[in-house]
Every structure is written in structure tokens, then in C-alpha cells.
């Protein structure tokens, strides 16, 4: 094997996951815990994680559901609503219960109806977060039904994020799961306090993929995949080594019965194949030497956390991936599941 057939990187982290709860969490958590040292756990449960007490209880359920011997560390987040109390935000951050807060514009995505309806309502919360250095994690899409769904991220940058950052120049923020060339450029122009996560699927599919030979519900997520030129810009950003871009899978499990239906849920379940996907992309871009920065170094640097102690070895060895994960008599279909992928994780 040449050195480009084997890549050793620091243990990576996933800076954007949906672990859900109950039986679904039991089913999906081991896959994320097997690949990542830590993960930012999104708070869009039903009901959402809006208080310190709820976040502590959720964290304890995750820890209790971990496979025996796992050292995986969930990093909790607070779901912002119109009535979030700045004191509660600060208390959870000071007590190290949560590391960030998530802004879902109300109605933007799965379980976001309790999100923020008007940014003016959380101005005091954002001011407090700016003061204490607590990152704001942003679902960056406008919710106006009159805005074309493929334009909602770009319009958000102009109409929401630009004024938000101008009003809070010291606020640390992450534009989650970026999907456009506009977002990549925006993040580069607003460093170092602004960063972005990039998912495996947005690096691998474009909007045509959603209709390849027929409707592909398991490739539907939000923000929806865009044109090929955007995918190419994302690949360039992720593999650039720049500190403002890091790994966040947005693994978002939904059962097959809720995706293969007349009105299917948004979300790609990429937990079990995430590192295989990212490694393949970095290899295709001739950037395997920058995989570690994206996967294991840039995220901790942004969040002010130490890098993980262990390491992971990726090998160019084709392997069949798991096709689906069973849950409650149903199944969750894996992104690139049941396929032979060129890279695997060395045991
Ligand atoms: O596709 C998505 N699924 N995008 C989101 O923002 C939320 C997520 C989910 O929770 O299912
Ligand atoms: Zn998400």
C-alpha cells in the first residue's frame, strides 16, 4: 500500500447530528459513537430541548444508551424560541450543560415550529451569547413560502444573516450544513467568528440526484441539495483546509415509512457511512492531506476545545456498507448504504 492508500487522522468529531430519542436513538447512536469522539447534538426533539433541565436529562439518556465502553461525548445545544431567557442560556453555558444554542427560523425544517418567529424577540439572548462567547448555530434558510426553495439559503444570507452579524459583531456563529457557493463565500468573508459545517451528502449529490431515474426520497433533506456548481464549491471549501469549514454530518434519521410516502420527511441518515464518504471526497479532490484539518482540528479550534487524543485509520479497501438500520419494525435507510464504497475504517 502506498501512503495514499492509508490515512491516519486524529479522532474526528461530528459538529452536527440528530440523535433523536427513545428507540430511534438506541438504533442510531452506536453508528455515530463508532466514528466520532464528540458530537454536537441538535435539540429539535418533540418537545424541543429548551431548558437546562431538559438538556441534562437528554444528555443522561444519550450517555445511558451508549454501547458498553464507548467514550463518546455528546455536546448539548439549546433550542431557541421567542421566549428563551438570557439567564437560562448563560446558566446552561456556565454549568457546561450546553455548548451552543440553535436558531431554527420557525417552520424552516423538521420540528422547527417552536423556533424563532422574529429575530427581534431573541435580541437580548444573542447579546448575552455574544458577551459570554457562546456560539449560535444557525439553520440558514428563510421560511417565506414565496421564496423558491432552492433560493432560501442565499436569501437568508442577505436578509437575515447580514443584519444579524452586523448587530452582533462579536457573536460566534456557525452556518450549519451550507449548500451554496454564496454561503461559502459569505463565510469566508465573515471570519473568524463565522464558520460553517458541510455534510457528506451535499459533497456527493446535487439536485439532479434527487430525481435520478425517479423520485429519491432518501436524498431529500433541508437545505435541499443545489445545482452542480454549488456542490463543486462545497467540495473546494471542505478540502481547502481553511479553518472556517469543518465536519458536520447532519445525520437525520427518519423511518422508511415516513420518507417513502406522499409527503416525506427531510433528512439523510449518513451516520454509518460518514467517514467513508468524506474520505472518498477528499481522495477524489486530491486532498487527503487536508482531511484531518476538516474532520478533527478545525471544529475543536472554533469551539475552543482540545483535539481528541486517539486516532482513526482510513484504508483504501472496498467494503460493503450497511444498507439500513432496524427500528421499531421499520428501518432507516443509510446514505450510500448497501453499496461498495472505496474507503473503509480500519478496525
Ligand atoms: O433535512 C433535515 N433534517 N434538515 C434539518 O434541518 C433537520 C433534519 C431533521 O431533524 O430531520
Ligand atoms: Zn440538522
mmCIF file of C-alpha atoms and ligand atoms in Angstrom:
data_model
loop_
_atom_site.group_PDB
_atom_site.id
_atom_site.type_symbol
_atom_site.label_atom_id
_atom_site.label_comp_id
_atom_site.label_asym_id
_atom_site.label_seq_id
_atom_site.Cartn_x
_atom_site.Cartn_y
_atom_site.Cartn_z
ATOM 1 C CA UNK A 1 0.000 0.000 0.000
ATOM 2 C CA UNK A 2 1.257 3.480 -0.826
ATOM 3 C CA UNK A 3 0.796 6.219 1.738
ATOM 4 C CA UNK A 4 -2.285 7.486 -0.114
ATOM 5 C CA UNK A 5 -3.950 4.115 0.469
ATOM 6 C CA UNK A 6 -3.847 4.619 4.206
ATOM 7 C CA UNK A 7 -4.664 7.820 6.097
ATOM 8 C CA UNK A 8 -4.253 8.226 9.844
ATOM 9 C CA UNK A 9 -6.051 11.194 11.388
ATOM 10 C CA UNK A 10 -6.829 12.356 14.880
ATOM 11 C CA UNK A 11 -10.147 11.020 16.129
ATOM 12 C CA UNK A 12 -12.729 13.219 14.374
ATOM 13 C CA UNK A 13 -15.839 14.871 15.830
ATOM 14 C CA UNK A 14 -19.247 15.456 14.260
ATOM 15 C CA UNK A 15 -20.309 19.068 14.770
ATOM 16 C CA UNK A 16 -23.939 18.490 13.719
ATOM 17 C CA UNK A 17 -26.034 15.378 14.484
ATOM 18 C CA UNK A 18 -29.637 14.434 15.182
ATOM 19 C CA UNK A 19 -29.625 11.580 17.671
ATOM 20 C CA UNK A 20 -33.400 11.678 18.322
ATOM 21 C CA UNK A 21 -34.681 9.864 21.406
ATOM 22 C CA UNK A 22 -36.091 6.523 22.577
ATOM 23 C CA UNK A 23 -35.931 3.549 20.201
ATOM 24 C CA UNK A 24 -34.617 5.653 17.324
ATOM 25 C CA UNK A 25 -31.740 6.916 19.468
ATOM 26 C CA UNK A 26 -30.928 3.352 20.558
ATOM 27 C CA UNK A 27 -30.760 2.369 16.894
ATOM 28 C CA UNK A 28 -28.673 5.232 15.515
ATOM 29 C CA UNK A 29 -26.401 6.334 18.376
ATOM 30 C CA UNK A 30 -23.936 3.396 18.110
ATOM 31 C CA UNK A 31 -23.159 4.352 14.499
ATOM 32 C CA UNK A 32 -22.199 7.921 15.343
ATOM 33 C CA UNK A 33 -20.374 6.840 18.513
ATOM 34 C CA UNK A 34 -18.350 4.341 16.453
ATOM 35 C CA UNK A 35 -16.946 7.044 14.170
ATOM 36 C CA UNK A 36 -16.706 10.189 16.271
ATOM 37 C CA UNK A 37 -15.240 11.237 19.612
ATOM 38 C CA UNK A 38 -17.755 14.004 20.256
ATOM 39 C CA UNK A 39 -20.827 15.390 18.552
ATOM 40 C CA UNK A 40 -22.935 18.492 18.675
ATOM 41 C CA UNK A 41 -26.406 17.122 19.398
ATOM 42 C CA UNK A 42 -29.229 19.070 17.808
ATOM 43 C CA UNK A 43 -32.152 19.908 20.107
ATOM 44 C CA UNK A 44 -35.143 19.523 17.731
ATOM 45 C CA UNK A 45 -36.896 16.818 19.732
ATOM 46 C CA UNK A 46 -40.628 16.806 20.455
ATOM 47 C CA UNK A 47 -40.846 18.748 22.722
ATOM 48 C CA UNK A 48 -37.603 20.614 21.932
ATOM 49 C CA UNK A 49 -34.673 20.927 24.343
ATOM 50 C CA UNK A 50 -35.292 24.465 25.577
ATOM 51 C CA UNK A 51 -34.116 24.391 29.200
ATOM 52 C CA UNK A 52 -31.084 23.359 31.232
ATOM 53 C CA UNK A 53 -33.144 20.642 32.917
ATOM 54 C CA UNK A 54 -34.284 19.165 29.603
ATOM 55 C CA UNK A 55 -30.746 19.262 28.200
ATOM 56 C CA UNK A 56 -29.292 17.490 31.242
ATOM 57 C CA UNK A 57 -31.946 14.802 31.080
ATOM 58 C CA UNK A 58 -31.389 14.308 27.329
ATOM 59 C CA UNK A 59 -27.630 14.115 27.825
ATOM 60 C CA UNK A 60 -28.137 11.455 30.507
ATOM 61 C CA UNK A 61 -30.381 9.405 28.195
ATOM 62 C CA UNK A 62 -27.705 9.554 25.472
ATOM 63 C CA UNK A 63 -24.961 8.500 27.882
ATOM 64 C CA UNK A 64 -27.126 5.637 29.180
ATOM 65 C CA UNK A 65 -27.783 4.427 25.619
ATOM 66 C CA UNK A 66 -24.106 4.306 24.620
ATOM 67 C CA UNK A 67 -22.563 0.939 23.838
ATOM 68 C CA UNK A 68 -20.511 -0.557 26.682
ATOM 69 C CA UNK A 69 -17.046 1.027 26.848
ATOM 70 C CA UNK A 70 -17.780 3.900 24.480
ATOM 71 C CA UNK A 71 -16.054 7.186 25.354
ATOM 72 C CA UNK A 72 -18.312 9.192 23.022
ATOM 73 C CA UNK A 73 -19.150 12.631 24.403
ATOM 74 C CA UNK A 74 -22.418 14.350 23.483
ATOM 75 C CA UNK A 75 -22.170 18.153 23.355
ATOM 76 C CA UNK A 76 -25.611 19.551 24.044
ATOM 77 C CA UNK A 77 -27.385 22.514 22.480
ATOM 78 C CA UNK A 78 -30.313 24.699 23.449
ATOM 79 C CA UNK A 79 -33.276 25.200 21.090
ATOM 80 C CA UNK A 80 -34.035 28.915 20.859
ATOM 81 C CA UNK A 81 -37.634 30.088 20.979
ATOM 82 C CA UNK A 82 -39.242 33.513 21.083
ATOM 83 C CA UNK A 83 -39.316 33.242 24.864
ATOM 84 C CA UNK A 84 -35.811 31.929 25.620
ATOM 85 C CA UNK A 85 -34.486 33.563 28.800
ATOM 86 C CA UNK A 86 -30.944 35.013 28.532
ATOM 87 C CA UNK A 87 -30.242 33.976 32.136
ATOM 88 C CA UNK A 88 -31.163 30.374 31.367
ATOM 89 C CA UNK A 89 -28.861 30.460 28.328
ATOM 90 C CA UNK A 90 -25.965 31.745 30.412
ATOM 91 C CA UNK A 91 -26.581 29.308 33.271
ATOM 92 C CA UNK A 92 -26.507 26.265 30.962
ATOM 93 C CA UNK A 93 -23.310 27.538 29.328
ATOM 94 C CA UNK A 94 -21.569 28.387 32.617
ATOM 95 C CA UNK A 95 -22.525 24.995 34.078
ATOM 96 C CA UNK A 96 -21.224 23.278 30.904
ATOM 97 C CA UNK A 97 -24.561 21.622 30.212
ATOM 98 C CA UNK A 98 -24.701 23.016 26.692
ATOM 99 C CA UNK A 99 -22.022 24.451 24.433
ATOM 100 C CA UNK A 100 -24.182 26.357 21.938
ATOM 101 C CA UNK A 101 -27.718 27.377 21.010
ATOM 102 C CA UNK A 102 -29.528 26.517 17.785
ATOM 103 C CA UNK A 103 -31.519 29.020 15.810
ATOM 104 C CA UNK A 104 -34.307 27.429 13.808
ATOM 105 C CA UNK A 105 -36.367 30.011 11.959
ATOM 106 C CA UNK A 106 -39.907 28.839 12.824
ATOM 107 C CA UNK A 107 -41.125 26.417 10.173
ATOM 108 C CA UNK A 108 -37.770 26.023 8.386
ATOM 109 C CA UNK A 109 -37.380 22.275 8.900
ATOM 110 C CA UNK A 110 -38.203 19.164 10.989
ATOM 111 C CA UNK A 111 -39.653 20.094 14.407
ATOM 112 C CA UNK A 112 -38.902 23.767 13.993
ATOM 113 C CA UNK A 113 -42.431 25.096 14.519
ATOM 114 C CA UNK A 114 -41.430 26.163 18.059
ATOM 115 C CA UNK A 115 -38.432 28.072 16.704
ATOM 116 C CA UNK A 116 -37.846 31.785 16.438
ATOM 117 C CA UNK A 117 -40.517 33.763 14.540
ATOM 118 C CA UNK A 118 -38.728 37.119 14.625
ATOM 119 C CA UNK A 119 -35.084 37.764 15.493
ATOM 120 C CA UNK A 120 -36.028 40.877 17.432
ATOM 121 C CA UNK A 121 -37.544 38.539 20.025
ATOM 122 C CA UNK A 122 -34.162 36.965 20.776
ATOM 123 C CA UNK A 123 -32.059 40.124 20.603
ATOM 124 C CA UNK A 124 -31.308 40.018 24.347
ATOM 125 C CA UNK A 125 -30.369 36.338 24.105
ATOM 126 C CA UNK A 126 -27.972 36.987 21.213
ATOM 127 C CA UNK A 127 -26.456 39.916 23.072
ATOM 128 C CA UNK A 128 -25.831 37.678 26.073
ATOM 129 C CA UNK A 129 -24.327 34.927 23.919
ATOM 130 C CA UNK A 130 -22.057 37.466 22.264
ATOM 131 C CA UNK A 131 -20.899 38.637 25.689
ATOM 132 C CA UNK A 132 -20.185 35.170 27.121
ATOM 133 C CA UNK A 133 -18.683 33.712 23.910
ATOM 134 C CA UNK A 134 -21.383 31.108 23.340
ATOM 135 C CA UNK A 135 -21.763 30.043 19.687
ATOM 136 C CA UNK A 136 -25.017 30.448 17.787
ATOM 137 C CA UNK A 137 -25.722 27.562 15.402
ATOM 138 C CA UNK A 138 -27.876 28.640 12.508
ATOM 139 C CA UNK A 139 -30.272 26.856 10.198
ATOM 140 C CA UNK A 140 -29.818 29.383 7.411
ATOM 141 C CA UNK A 141 -32.972 29.349 5.331
ATOM 142 C CA UNK A 142 -35.796 31.845 5.094
ATOM 143 C CA UNK A 143 -39.252 30.401 5.635
ATOM 144 C CA UNK A 144 -41.274 32.628 3.308
ATOM 145 C CA UNK A 145 -43.231 30.157 1.129
ATOM 146 C CA UNK A 146 -42.981 32.616 -1.753
ATOM 147 C CA UNK A 147 -39.202 32.255 -1.875
ATOM 148 C CA UNK A 148 -38.155 29.404 -4.166
ATOM 149 C CA UNK A 149 -36.858 26.527 -2.033
ATOM 150 C CA UNK A 150 -33.541 26.492 -3.936
ATOM 151 C CA UNK A 151 -33.006 30.190 -3.101
ATOM 152 C CA UNK A 152 -33.851 30.105 0.595
ATOM 153 C CA UNK A 153 -30.259 29.870 1.822
ATOM 154 C CA UNK A 154 -28.925 32.661 -0.392
ATOM 155 C CA UNK A 155 -31.852 34.941 0.525
ATOM 156 C CA UNK A 156 -31.251 34.203 4.217
ATOM 157 C CA UNK A 157 -27.672 35.457 3.922
ATOM 158 C CA UNK A 158 -28.791 38.808 2.565
ATOM 159 C CA UNK A 159 -31.959 39.419 4.508
ATOM 160 C CA UNK A 160 -31.269 37.775 7.878
ATOM 161 C CA UNK A 161 -27.650 36.856 8.485
ATOM 162 C CA UNK A 162 -26.066 40.074 7.252
ATOM 163 C CA UNK A 163 -28.077 42.289 9.645
ATOM 164 C CA UNK A 164 -27.756 39.730 12.452
ATOM 165 C CA UNK A 165 -23.951 39.702 12.292
ATOM 166 C CA UNK A 166 -23.845 43.482 11.916
ATOM 167 C CA UNK A 167 -25.894 43.854 15.091
ATOM 168 C CA UNK A 168 -23.708 41.340 16.965
ATOM 169 C CA UNK A 169 -20.170 41.758 15.610
ATOM 170 C CA UNK A 170 -18.595 39.653 18.381
ATOM 171 C CA UNK A 171 -21.031 36.744 18.159
ATOM 172 C CA UNK A 172 -19.509 33.369 17.316
ATOM 173 C CA UNK A 173 -21.754 31.622 14.829
ATOM 174 C CA UNK A 174 -21.878 28.517 12.663
ATOM 175 C CA UNK A 175 -23.855 28.494 9.459
ATOM 176 C CA UNK A 176 -24.916 24.863 9.505
ATOM 177 C CA UNK A 177 -24.944 22.482 6.526
ATOM 178 C CA UNK A 178 -24.076 25.073 3.859
ATOM 179 C CA UNK A 179 -25.255 24.177 0.364
ATOM 180 C CA UNK A 180 -24.371 27.093 -1.909
ATOM 181 C CA UNK A 181 -21.438 28.947 -3.374
ATOM 182 C CA UNK A 182 -22.985 32.105 -1.884
ATOM 183 C CA UNK A 183 -22.804 30.616 1.621
ATOM 184 C CA UNK A 184 -19.199 29.505 1.182
ATOM 185 C CA UNK A 185 -18.196 32.989 0.021
ATOM 186 C CA UNK A 186 -20.179 34.606 2.826
ATOM 187 C CA UNK A 187 -18.460 32.511 5.493
ATOM 188 C CA UNK A 188 -15.014 33.271 4.093
ATOM 189 C CA UNK A 189 -15.833 36.979 4.137
ATOM 190 C CA UNK A 190 -17.049 36.961 7.747
ATOM 191 C CA UNK A 191 -14.295 35.056 9.544
ATOM 192 C CA UNK A 192 -13.032 34.310 12.063
ATOM 193 C CA UNK A 193 -16.202 34.409 14.151
ATOM 194 C CA UNK A 194 -18.311 32.773 11.469
ATOM 195 C CA UNK A 195 -17.744 29.155 10.439
ATOM 196 C CA UNK A 196 -19.717 26.510 8.538
ATOM 197 C CA UNK A 197 -20.349 22.788 8.655
ATOM 198 C CA UNK A 198 -20.533 20.742 5.459
ATOM 199 C CA UNK A 199 -22.348 17.388 5.179
ATOM 200 C CA UNK A 200 -21.169 14.293 3.288
ATOM 201 C CA UNK A 201 -24.297 14.211 1.137
ATOM 202 C CA UNK A 202 -24.015 17.825 -0.008
ATOM 203 C CA UNK A 203 -20.483 16.992 -1.159
ATOM 204 C CA UNK A 204 -21.729 13.977 -3.119
ATOM 205 C CA UNK A 205 -25.132 14.792 -4.605
ATOM 206 C CA UNK A 206 -26.715 17.667 -6.479
ATOM 207 C CA UNK A 207 -30.360 18.492 -7.082
ATOM 208 C CA UNK A 208 -30.496 16.294 -10.155
ATOM 209 C CA UNK A 209 -29.598 13.315 -7.945
ATOM 210 C CA UNK A 210 -32.966 13.721 -6.221
ATOM 211 C CA UNK A 211 -34.690 12.739 -9.454
ATOM 212 C CA UNK A 212 -32.190 10.230 -10.878
ATOM 213 C CA UNK A 213 -34.393 7.645 -12.614
ATOM 214 C CA UNK A 214 -37.316 8.575 -10.360
ATOM 215 C CA UNK A 215 -38.002 10.344 -7.101
ATOM 216 C CA UNK A 216 -35.363 9.589 -4.437
ATOM 217 C CA UNK A 217 -36.891 10.352 -1.037
ATOM 218 C CA UNK A 218 -33.816 9.268 0.887
ATOM 219 C CA UNK A 219 -31.771 12.045 -0.725
ATOM 220 C CA UNK A 220 -34.238 14.721 0.340
ATOM 221 C CA UNK A 221 -33.009 16.908 3.163
ATOM 222 C CA UNK A 222 -33.071 20.571 4.147
ATOM 223 C CA UNK A 223 -31.463 22.677 2.937
ATOM 224 C CA UNK A 224 -32.173 20.726 -0.242
ATOM 225 C CA UNK A 225 -29.203 19.849 -2.490
ATOM 226 C CA UNK A 226 -28.485 22.511 -5.102
ATOM 227 C CA UNK A 227 -27.020 22.681 -8.625
ATOM 228 C CA UNK A 228 -23.726 21.012 -9.535
ATOM 229 C CA UNK A 229 -21.769 24.289 -9.421
ATOM 230 C CA UNK A 230 -22.698 24.594 -5.735
ATOM 231 C CA UNK A 231 -21.609 21.045 -4.967
ATOM 232 C CA UNK A 232 -18.256 21.790 -6.575
ATOM 233 C CA UNK A 233 -17.860 24.952 -4.453
ATOM 234 C CA UNK A 234 -18.607 22.944 -1.308
ATOM 235 C CA UNK A 235 -16.001 20.351 -2.252
ATOM 236 C CA UNK A 236 -13.469 23.096 -2.797
ATOM 237 C CA UNK A 237 -14.277 24.689 0.578
ATOM 238 C CA UNK A 238 -14.224 21.455 2.579
ATOM 239 C CA UNK A 239 -10.935 20.298 1.086
ATOM 240 C CA UNK A 240 -9.268 23.714 1.287
ATOM 241 C CA UNK A 241 -8.034 23.233 4.838
ATOM 242 C CA UNK A 242 -9.409 26.666 5.795
ATOM 243 C CA UNK A 243 -10.264 26.836 9.485
ATOM 244 C CA UNK A 244 -13.788 28.154 8.931
ATOM 245 C CA UNK A 245 -15.014 24.877 7.393
ATOM 246 C CA UNK A 246 -15.481 21.702 9.394
ATOM 247 C CA UNK A 247 -17.239 18.372 9.525
ATOM 248 C CA UNK A 248 -20.932 18.192 10.435
ATOM 249 C CA UNK A 249 -22.870 15.260 9.013
ATOM 250 C CA UNK A 250 -26.407 16.450 9.773
ATOM 251 C CA UNK A 251 -27.233 12.751 10.050
ATOM 252 C CA UNK A 252 -31.016 12.958 10.377
ATOM 253 C CA UNK A 253 -32.727 9.575 10.671
ATOM 254 C CA UNK A 254 -36.351 9.079 9.669
ATOM 255 C CA UNK A 255 -38.014 5.694 9.191
ATOM 256 C CA UNK A 256 -38.522 4.418 5.639
ATOM 257 C CA UNK A 257 -42.287 4.657 6.093
ATOM 258 C CA UNK A 258 -42.090 8.386 6.834
ATOM 259 C CA UNK A 259 -39.791 9.057 3.861
ATOM 260 C CA UNK A 260 -41.303 6.759 1.235
ATOM 261 C CA UNK A 261 -44.698 8.424 1.328
ATOM 262 C CA UNK A 262 -46.790 11.155 -0.293
ATOM 263 C CA UNK A 263 -45.217 13.855 1.903
ATOM 264 C CA UNK A 264 -41.858 12.570 3.034
ATOM 265 C CA UNK A 265 -39.693 13.863 5.874
ATOM 266 C CA UNK A 266 -36.473 15.787 5.243
ATOM 267 C CA UNK A 267 -33.207 14.232 6.353
ATOM 268 C CA UNK A 268 -30.401 11.919 5.194
ATOM 269 C CA UNK A 269 -29.197 9.197 7.549
ATOM 270 C CA UNK A 270 -25.464 9.327 6.955
ATOM 271 C CA UNK A 271 -24.131 8.345 10.395
ATOM 272 C CA UNK A 272 -22.928 4.847 9.430
ATOM 273 C CA UNK A 273 -21.125 5.938 6.233
ATOM 274 C CA UNK A 274 -19.996 9.472 7.090
ATOM 275 C CA UNK A 275 -16.226 9.000 7.298
ATOM 276 C CA UNK A 276 -16.191 6.690 4.286
ATOM 277 C CA UNK A 277 -17.984 9.396 2.281
ATOM 278 C CA UNK A 278 -15.772 12.276 3.412
ATOM 279 C CA UNK A 279 -12.598 10.263 2.779
ATOM 280 C CA UNK A 280 -13.765 9.368 -0.720
ATOM 281 C CA UNK A 281 -14.457 13.039 -1.481
ATOM 282 C CA UNK A 282 -11.082 14.194 -0.172
ATOM 283 C CA UNK A 283 -9.393 11.441 -2.169
ATOM 284 C CA UNK A 284 -11.249 12.407 -5.353
ATOM 285 C CA UNK A 285 -10.160 16.011 -4.799
ATOM 286 C CA UNK A 286 -6.529 15.010 -4.195
ATOM 287 C CA UNK A 287 -6.728 16.444 -0.686
ATOM 288 C CA UNK A 288 -6.324 13.503 1.681
ATOM 289 C CA UNK A 289 -3.619 15.502 3.470
ATOM 290 C CA UNK A 290 -6.289 18.038 4.482
ATOM 291 C CA UNK A 291 -8.895 15.574 5.740
ATOM 292 C CA UNK A 292 -7.600 15.824 9.298
ATOM 293 C CA UNK A 293 -7.983 19.608 9.421
ATOM 294 C CA UNK A 294 -11.602 19.403 8.266
ATOM 295 C CA UNK A 295 -12.589 16.366 10.335
ATOM 296 C CA UNK A 296 -10.575 16.684 13.522
ATOM 297 C CA UNK A 297 -8.854 20.055 14.008
ATOM 298 C CA UNK A 298 -10.918 22.984 12.719
ATOM 299 C CA UNK A 299 -14.018 22.186 14.780
ATOM 300 C CA UNK A 300 -12.274 21.965 18.167
ATOM 301 C CA UNK A 301 -10.333 25.154 17.367
ATOM 302 C CA UNK A 302 -13.559 27.041 16.655
ATOM 303 C CA UNK A 303 -15.314 25.729 19.771
ATOM 304 C CA UNK A 304 -12.232 26.240 21.957
ATOM 305 C CA UNK A 305 -11.963 22.557 22.827
ATOM 306 C CA UNK A 306 -8.903 20.283 22.824
ATOM 307 C CA UNK A 307 -8.466 17.915 19.892
ATOM 308 C CA UNK A 308 -9.163 14.271 20.653
ATOM 309 C CA UNK A 309 -6.343 12.062 21.891
ATOM 310 C CA UNK A 310 -6.943 8.966 19.773
ATOM 311 C CA UNK A 311 -6.703 8.406 16.039
ATOM 312 C CA UNK A 312 -8.619 6.726 13.235
ATOM 313 C CA UNK A 313 -7.160 4.966 10.215
ATOM 314 C CA UNK A 314 -8.901 5.064 6.845
ATOM 315 C CA UNK A 315 -7.832 2.491 4.282
ATOM 316 C CA UNK A 316 -8.422 2.242 0.566
ATOM 317 C CA UNK A 317 -10.193 -1.092 0.835
ATOM 318 C CA UNK A 318 -13.566 -1.521 -0.815
ATOM 319 C CA UNK A 319 -16.238 -2.628 1.624
ATOM 320 C CA UNK A 320 -19.974 -3.110 1.538
ATOM 321 C CA UNK A 321 -21.785 -0.652 3.802
ATOM 322 C CA UNK A 322 -24.797 -1.436 5.968
ATOM 323 C CA UNK A 323 -27.962 -0.751 3.944
ATOM 324 C CA UNK A 324 -30.383 0.113 6.745
ATOM 325 C CA UNK A 325 -30.768 0.107 10.499
ATOM 326 C CA UNK A 326 -33.844 -1.574 12.021
ATOM 327 C CA UNK A 327 -36.067 0.372 14.394
ATOM 328 C CA UNK A 328 -39.493 -0.493 15.780
ATOM 329 C CA UNK A 329 -40.358 -2.954 12.999
ATOM 330 C CA UNK A 330 -39.367 -0.327 10.431
ATOM 331 C CA UNK A 331 -35.955 0.652 9.024
ATOM 332 C CA UNK A 332 -33.842 3.723 8.490
ATOM 333 C CA UNK A 333 -32.171 3.707 5.087
ATOM 334 C CA UNK A 334 -28.483 4.663 5.112
ATOM 335 C CA UNK A 335 -26.988 7.227 2.714
ATOM 336 C CA UNK A 336 -24.768 5.223 0.348
ATOM 337 C CA UNK A 337 -25.949 2.171 2.298
ATOM 338 C CA UNK A 338 -25.722 -1.299 0.762
ATOM 339 C CA UNK A 339 -23.040 -0.057 -1.646
ATOM 340 C CA UNK A 340 -19.444 -0.979 -2.046
ATOM 341 C CA UNK A 341 -17.506 2.116 -1.002
ATOM 342 C CA UNK A 342 -13.825 2.542 -1.832
ATOM 343 C CA UNK A 343 -12.656 3.547 1.665
ATOM 344 C CA UNK A 344 -13.182 1.779 4.965
ATOM 345 C CA UNK A 345 -12.312 2.364 8.573
ATOM 346 C CA UNK A 346 -9.596 0.102 9.904
ATOM 347 C CA UNK A 347 -10.780 -1.851 12.938
HETATM 348 O O1 LIG B 1 -33.034 17.513 6.435
HETATM 349 C C1 LIG B 1 -33.039 17.902 7.585
HETATM 350 N N1 LIG B 1 -33.419 17.088 8.596
HETATM 351 N N2 LIG B 1 -32.690 19.174 7.851
HETATM 352 C C2 LIG B 1 -32.847 19.708 9.067
HETATM 353 O O2 LIG B 1 -32.543 20.858 9.223
HETATM 354 C C3 LIG B 1 -33.427 18.910 10.173
HETATM 355 C C4 LIG B 1 -33.254 17.488 9.958
HETATM 356 C C5 LIG B 1 -34.099 16.620 10.867
HETATM 357 O O3 LIG B 1 -34.114 16.869 12.069
HETATM 358 O O4 LIG B 1 -34.732 15.671 10.373
HETATM 359 ZN ZN1 LIG B 2 -29.626 19.300 11.216
#
